[in-house]
Short mmCIF file of C-alpha atoms in Angstrom, two decimals:
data_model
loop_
_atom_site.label_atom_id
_atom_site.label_comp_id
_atom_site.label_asym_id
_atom_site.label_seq_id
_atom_site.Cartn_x
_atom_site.Cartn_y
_atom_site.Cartn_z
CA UNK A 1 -163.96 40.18 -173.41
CA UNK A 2 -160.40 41.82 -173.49
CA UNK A 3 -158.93 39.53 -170.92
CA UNK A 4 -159.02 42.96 -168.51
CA UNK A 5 -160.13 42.34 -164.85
CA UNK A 6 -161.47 45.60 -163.01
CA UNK A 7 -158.45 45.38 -160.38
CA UNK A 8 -156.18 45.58 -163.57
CA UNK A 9 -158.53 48.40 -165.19
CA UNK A 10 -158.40 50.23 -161.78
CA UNK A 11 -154.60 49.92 -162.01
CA UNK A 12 -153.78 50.98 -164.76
CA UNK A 13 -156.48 53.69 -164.08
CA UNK A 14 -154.47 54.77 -161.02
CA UNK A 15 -150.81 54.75 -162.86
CA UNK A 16 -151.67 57.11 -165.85
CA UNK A 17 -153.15 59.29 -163.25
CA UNK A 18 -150.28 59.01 -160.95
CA UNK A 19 -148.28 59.50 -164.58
CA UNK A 20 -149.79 62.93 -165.63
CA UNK A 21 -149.88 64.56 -162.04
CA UNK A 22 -146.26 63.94 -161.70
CA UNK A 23 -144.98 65.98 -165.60
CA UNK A 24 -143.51 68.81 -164.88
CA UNK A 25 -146.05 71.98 -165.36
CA UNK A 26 -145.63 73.91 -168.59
CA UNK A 27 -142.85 76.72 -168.85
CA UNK A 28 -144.45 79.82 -170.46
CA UNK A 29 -142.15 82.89 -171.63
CA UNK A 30 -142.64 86.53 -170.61
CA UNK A 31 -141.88 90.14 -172.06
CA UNK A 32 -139.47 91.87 -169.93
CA UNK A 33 -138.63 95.32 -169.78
CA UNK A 34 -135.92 97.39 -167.78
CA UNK A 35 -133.52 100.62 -167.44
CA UNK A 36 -130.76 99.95 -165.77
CA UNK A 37 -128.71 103.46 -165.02
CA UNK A 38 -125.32 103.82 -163.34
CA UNK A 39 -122.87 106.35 -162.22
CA UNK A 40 -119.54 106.09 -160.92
CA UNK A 41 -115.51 106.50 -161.39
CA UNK A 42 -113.87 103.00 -162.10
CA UNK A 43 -115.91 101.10 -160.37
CA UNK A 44 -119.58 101.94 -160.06
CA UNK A 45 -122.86 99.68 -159.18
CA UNK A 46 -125.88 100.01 -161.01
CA UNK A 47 -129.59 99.22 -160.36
CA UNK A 48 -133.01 100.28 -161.98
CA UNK A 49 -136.75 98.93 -162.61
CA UNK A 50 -138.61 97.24 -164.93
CA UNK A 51 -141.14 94.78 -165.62
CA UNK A 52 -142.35 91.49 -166.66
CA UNK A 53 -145.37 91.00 -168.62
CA UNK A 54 -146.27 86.97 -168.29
CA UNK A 55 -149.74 85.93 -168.80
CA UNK A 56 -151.57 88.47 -168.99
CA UNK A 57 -150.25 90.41 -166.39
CA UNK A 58 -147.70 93.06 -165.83
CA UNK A 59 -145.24 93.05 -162.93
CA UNK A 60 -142.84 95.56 -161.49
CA UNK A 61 -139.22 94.66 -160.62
CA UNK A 62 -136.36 95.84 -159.04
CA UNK A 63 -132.71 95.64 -160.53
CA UNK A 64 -129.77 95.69 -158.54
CA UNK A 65 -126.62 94.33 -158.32
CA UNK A 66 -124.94 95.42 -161.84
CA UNK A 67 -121.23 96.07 -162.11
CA UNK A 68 -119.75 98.56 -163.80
CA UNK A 69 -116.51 99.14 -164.56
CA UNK A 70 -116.64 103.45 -165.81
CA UNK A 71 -115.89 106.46 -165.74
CA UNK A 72 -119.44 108.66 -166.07
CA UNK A 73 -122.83 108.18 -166.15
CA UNK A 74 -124.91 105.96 -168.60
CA UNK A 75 -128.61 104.21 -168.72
CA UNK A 76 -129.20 101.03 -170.43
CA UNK A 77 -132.35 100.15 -171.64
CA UNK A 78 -133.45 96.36 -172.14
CA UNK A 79 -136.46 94.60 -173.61
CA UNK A 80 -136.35 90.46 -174.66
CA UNK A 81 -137.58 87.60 -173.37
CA UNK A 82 -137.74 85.49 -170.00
CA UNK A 83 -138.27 81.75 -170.89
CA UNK A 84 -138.69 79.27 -168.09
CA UNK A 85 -141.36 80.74 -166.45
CA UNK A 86 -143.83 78.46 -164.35
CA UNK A 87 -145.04 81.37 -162.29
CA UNK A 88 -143.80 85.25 -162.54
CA UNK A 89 -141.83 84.64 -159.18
CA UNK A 90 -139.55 82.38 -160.65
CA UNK A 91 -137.72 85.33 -162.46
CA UNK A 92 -136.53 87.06 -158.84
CA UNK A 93 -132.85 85.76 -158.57
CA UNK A 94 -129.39 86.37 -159.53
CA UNK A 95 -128.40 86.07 -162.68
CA UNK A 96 -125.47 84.77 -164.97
CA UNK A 97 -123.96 84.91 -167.95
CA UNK A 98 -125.08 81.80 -170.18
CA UNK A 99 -123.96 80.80 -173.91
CA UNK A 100 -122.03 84.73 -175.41
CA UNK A 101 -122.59 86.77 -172.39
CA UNK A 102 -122.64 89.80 -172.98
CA UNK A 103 -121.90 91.63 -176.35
CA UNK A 104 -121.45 95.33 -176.59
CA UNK A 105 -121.50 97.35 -180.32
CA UNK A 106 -121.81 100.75 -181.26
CA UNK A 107 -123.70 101.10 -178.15
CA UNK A 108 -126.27 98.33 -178.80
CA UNK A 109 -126.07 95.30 -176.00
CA UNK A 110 -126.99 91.59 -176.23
CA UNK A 111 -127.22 88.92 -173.09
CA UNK A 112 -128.41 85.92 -172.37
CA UNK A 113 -128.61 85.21 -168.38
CA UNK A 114 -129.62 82.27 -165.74
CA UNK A 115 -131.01 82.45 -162.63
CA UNK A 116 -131.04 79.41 -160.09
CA UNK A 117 -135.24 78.76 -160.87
CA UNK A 118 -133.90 78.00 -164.57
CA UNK A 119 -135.37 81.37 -166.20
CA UNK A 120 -133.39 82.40 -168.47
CA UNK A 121 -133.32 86.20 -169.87
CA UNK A 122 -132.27 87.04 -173.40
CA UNK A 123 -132.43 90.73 -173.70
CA UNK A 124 -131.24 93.69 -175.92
CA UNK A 125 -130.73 97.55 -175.99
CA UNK A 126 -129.19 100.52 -176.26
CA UNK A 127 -126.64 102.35 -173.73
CA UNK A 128 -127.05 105.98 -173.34
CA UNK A 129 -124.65 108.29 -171.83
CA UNK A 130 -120.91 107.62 -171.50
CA UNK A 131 -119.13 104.38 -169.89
CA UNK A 132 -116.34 102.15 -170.01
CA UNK A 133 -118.11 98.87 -169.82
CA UNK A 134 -121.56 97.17 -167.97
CA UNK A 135 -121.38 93.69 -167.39
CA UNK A 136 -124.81 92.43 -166.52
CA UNK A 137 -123.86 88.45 -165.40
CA UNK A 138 -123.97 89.79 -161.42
CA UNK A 139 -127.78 91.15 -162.64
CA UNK A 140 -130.46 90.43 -159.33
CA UNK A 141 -133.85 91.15 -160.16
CA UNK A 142 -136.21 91.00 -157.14
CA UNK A 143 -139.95 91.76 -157.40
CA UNK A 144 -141.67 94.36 -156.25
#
């Protein structure tokens, strides 16, 4: 009646299939929140813990590999977003400064990092303590 033959129905069947199982799977975004604290004389390394929260859940993670270039002690505490996210593993990585970097006034912090799975952090927050500078783009985060 509509000039379709079952091989063609079958067909084209098969190809939307074929079609929706190859999209990409939907990126969610998480919460993420972390304290990063440091302590050194010109040039120090930092590292902390925090978490994600992504679907429903609540993850612990490690932070390492933050370079600071002071003279004291300070803490910096993040919270924002991780967008990208097809599972919570994806966030473990190094990151990278994307877009600003990092922006630092009156003691209140912006940055917006990459990893190599594509998850990208924006966070915010506050430095306590006494330091020079923080720069966040060597950032690893590693789960726990």
């Amino acid at each position: 009646m509509f000039g379709f033959t079952r091989t063609a129905a079958a067909v084209f069947v098969a190809a939307a299939m074929l079609i929706v199982a190859t999209l990409p799977s939907q990126a969610d975004t998480g919460a993420v929140r972390f304290r990063v604290g440091s302590a050194g004389f010109i040039i120090g390394v930092g590292g902390g813990s925090g978490t994600l929260t992504f679907r429903g859940k609540t993850y612990p993670l490690r932070i390492g590999g933050v370079s600071i270039g002071m003279i004291g002690v300070s803490s910096t505490d993040l919270v924002g977003r991780a967008r990208n996210l097809r599972r919570a593993s994806d966030i473990a990585g190094n990151y990278t400064a994307v877009g600003a970097g990092l922006a630092i006034a009156g003691g209140a912090s912006t940055a917006r990092l990459q990893n190599a799975n594509g998850v990208v952090l924006e966070v915010k927050g506050t430095k306590v303590g006494f330091s020079a500078s923080i720069d966040l783009s060597g950032l690893q985060i590693s789960m726990q």
